[in-house]
């Protein structure tokens, strides 16, 4: 009896100390340990790894350690120079000058100069990079008066704040000497064996297995990086990834790579830290997209009725746990620069009001209580979307709207929604990228070409909204810009061509041995030059 | 010489089948909405319509489906499997990279299933309706009924997370960089759990078949004759019964070489193995038609080869089955 009690006491003491351990690291000044191999869960392989050509977390998670951008975000979310040291905009907003870092070398030993920036901006960002083509649409030239100065010239004013908030994602630089005159940039083999200026040098990519990068001994930041090697393990099965984390084969699973239930379970295990920290720059909203080609959905009363019919707090509490909250509009609350004081109308759960609105719109319940039926396409990017689709189906049945859920894979979803417009309702994610002009306003701006994914394909046209969007995109005055985006959010919530009822931040699961992690708002995508592993 | 003629004839006979399979897969994939460019866009997280148009032109997706199929078959005649849009390499290279893991896994699982299926089947048949038979038959039923992915995950929980004996996934340990014998051992240790997961299901089938055919052969006249001659029981079982009971087992191997490729999709996903099954799955998701057709082509070849070997084994086991036909 006595022995058991002592054993129990010892065990609880051991648990207490292991729980306290990750906390202790916050207070004690530990000296970074040199060396170690950091293993990362890589859930979806990409066709290529060069972030100058593809803006997606799947590329940043690898390419962002090897290549660097002009500007990144610091812990507070403010722009901080990486390959650029300073920047200045002309008063008319049409010229922006970057001073570049001296003494930086590419991994093959060649010096980094303004010619690299010029080539990357004109040939990659402006012509190929998704979202870059829109951002740099009015870029006419990049002048290079000397090797350490790059002058961006624009046809229309480019707000400096917009460019600086876009560049952490859309500002990665590629080596000119490995691309110029080497044929089609998209097919260049360097894209799969990237060469950059970053803290880690590409070693090998075995398809279906792993990517390896080793420490760059000539990195420009003193005493960095700390790690010897990073290994990205390709694990497509989410449950298998969680098992490998528990078995110690993986240290880090970024961007909500594990299932909701595994995340919750690992969060209680002292060997891991599960949180949204370090992903503030990767906020996303769950969306309900309405096809205006259906006469029922073109009626604003029907859209509002659908919004009122969904009990969002109930859904969040029972299906998404603590990792989500009620959304307020297309600009998420973590956006300190643009989140408006007044978001305009919200749509609290009210089934009676929903039914009343539908009656007013002239869609009375027919035989069996059904008013009309709709086809709902959920995007296949996450289990929360699948759950939400079922929730929409059941909630709308209560107010007399019959919903058929049509499941597809990624290619099928994009084709049917954005090319064939073969949907009535669609539900997916909208990812916010620090400034509404980067990837948010295209969801609302009319006149988007057919087949362009994640743009306004709802057949919604609103000249007032178009004008707000266009004015804000070229407004140089910071305060006026913010005010315009306030108008944008309120108009979006009033007309609701898309409803954004849930706000989420990507989840990170990481080993408690990792130090200096999650210390910037886009940490999973950042360079990890200061990351180290405790013994 | 006769074997060579037989091989040639079998191969010639399977070519129309192969072409039909390829056309079937091609047509089926046309019914899936979206093409490889849509899948690429999904991966990129955004892009504009001009880029999409350029990409379609680049991958030859702007012509009609029949023209695409014609182009593909014409290339195939010249033994060119084409270029993978997703991997950015020739399909032949992509498949060659994935083939070793799949063949290793298949051979290991089939051997395990065949060997233990045979032994347990014989034991069960020898002790029919007594406790060894009951035990083996029950276990067989359990393995047969258990979903592969669930068994795989449970094996990981027990052997990798709880006991920490075996790795939870992957093909080899890349964090240390082993060579030679140590690398072989490392790969072997990574293959233990996947082999068990895939093999136990097939073992359950084999032991049922073996038990059944043993019981059947044991009642035949020549067995009674052999016993009447005074031959001891072990010799009767090994020399007379086993040889005849093996025929249905060998037939099954030929049939199951194909299904095993399908079953390996799940096992390769659960254990993150870089094999053909997962490649096929990803090619469908990414609408990478060339790669998918290439895999179908290679696995069809694999099945043809296995069946050819089975035919040869037949002749060896039972001389009454002539290869001349």
Short mmCIF file of C-alpha atoms in Angstrom, two decimals, chain A residues 287-290 294 306 310 373-379 385-394 396 402-408 413 416-417 422-428:
data_model
loop_
_atom_site.label_atom_id
_atom_site.label_comp_id
_atom_site.label_asym_id
_atom_site.label_seq_id
_atom_site.Cartn_x
_atom_site.Cartn_y
_atom_site.Cartn_z
CA UNK A 287 -16.86 30.29 -46.65
CA UNK A 288 -20.34 29.76 -48.04
CA UNK A 289 -20.33 30.79 -51.70
CA UNK A 290 -23.61 31.52 -53.51
CA UNK A 294 -29.84 30.47 -59.42
CA UNK A 306 -29.44 30.72 -45.21
CA UNK A 310 -26.95 28.02 -39.42
CA UNK A 373 -33.34 22.13 -53.48
CA UNK A 374 -29.70 23.10 -53.91
CA UNK A 375 -26.45 21.37 -54.88
CA UNK A 376 -23.64 22.01 -52.39
CA UNK A 377 -20.00 21.40 -53.33
CA UNK A 378 -17.57 21.14 -50.40
CA UNK A 379 -13.88 21.75 -51.19
CA UNK A 385 -15.13 21.67 -44.60
CA UNK A 386 -16.65 18.21 -44.97
CA UNK A 387 -18.22 18.49 -41.52
CA UNK A 388 -19.49 21.96 -42.28
CA UNK A 389 -21.11 20.76 -45.52
CA UNK A 390 -23.07 18.11 -43.62
CA UNK A 391 -24.00 20.71 -41.02
CA UNK A 392 -25.30 23.08 -43.72
CA UNK A 393 -27.29 20.22 -45.25
CA UNK A 394 -28.99 19.35 -41.98
CA UNK A 396 -31.13 24.00 -44.15
CA UNK A 402 -33.18 20.43 -49.51
CA UNK A 403 -29.42 20.21 -49.99
CA UNK A 404 -27.60 17.59 -52.00
CA UNK A 405 -23.90 17.38 -51.07
CA UNK A 406 -21.69 16.62 -54.09
CA UNK A 407 -18.22 15.45 -53.10
CA UNK A 408 -15.25 15.73 -55.47
CA UNK A 413 -14.01 20.98 -57.27
CA UNK A 416 -17.05 22.52 -61.40
CA UNK A 417 -17.13 25.70 -59.33
CA UNK A 422 -21.98 23.78 -61.86
CA UNK A 423 -22.86 24.54 -58.23
CA UNK A 424 -25.53 26.32 -56.21
CA UNK A 425 -23.64 26.52 -52.95
CA UNK A 426 -19.96 25.89 -52.42
CA UNK A 427 -18.05 25.78 -49.18
CA UNK A 428 -14.30 25.97 -48.67
#
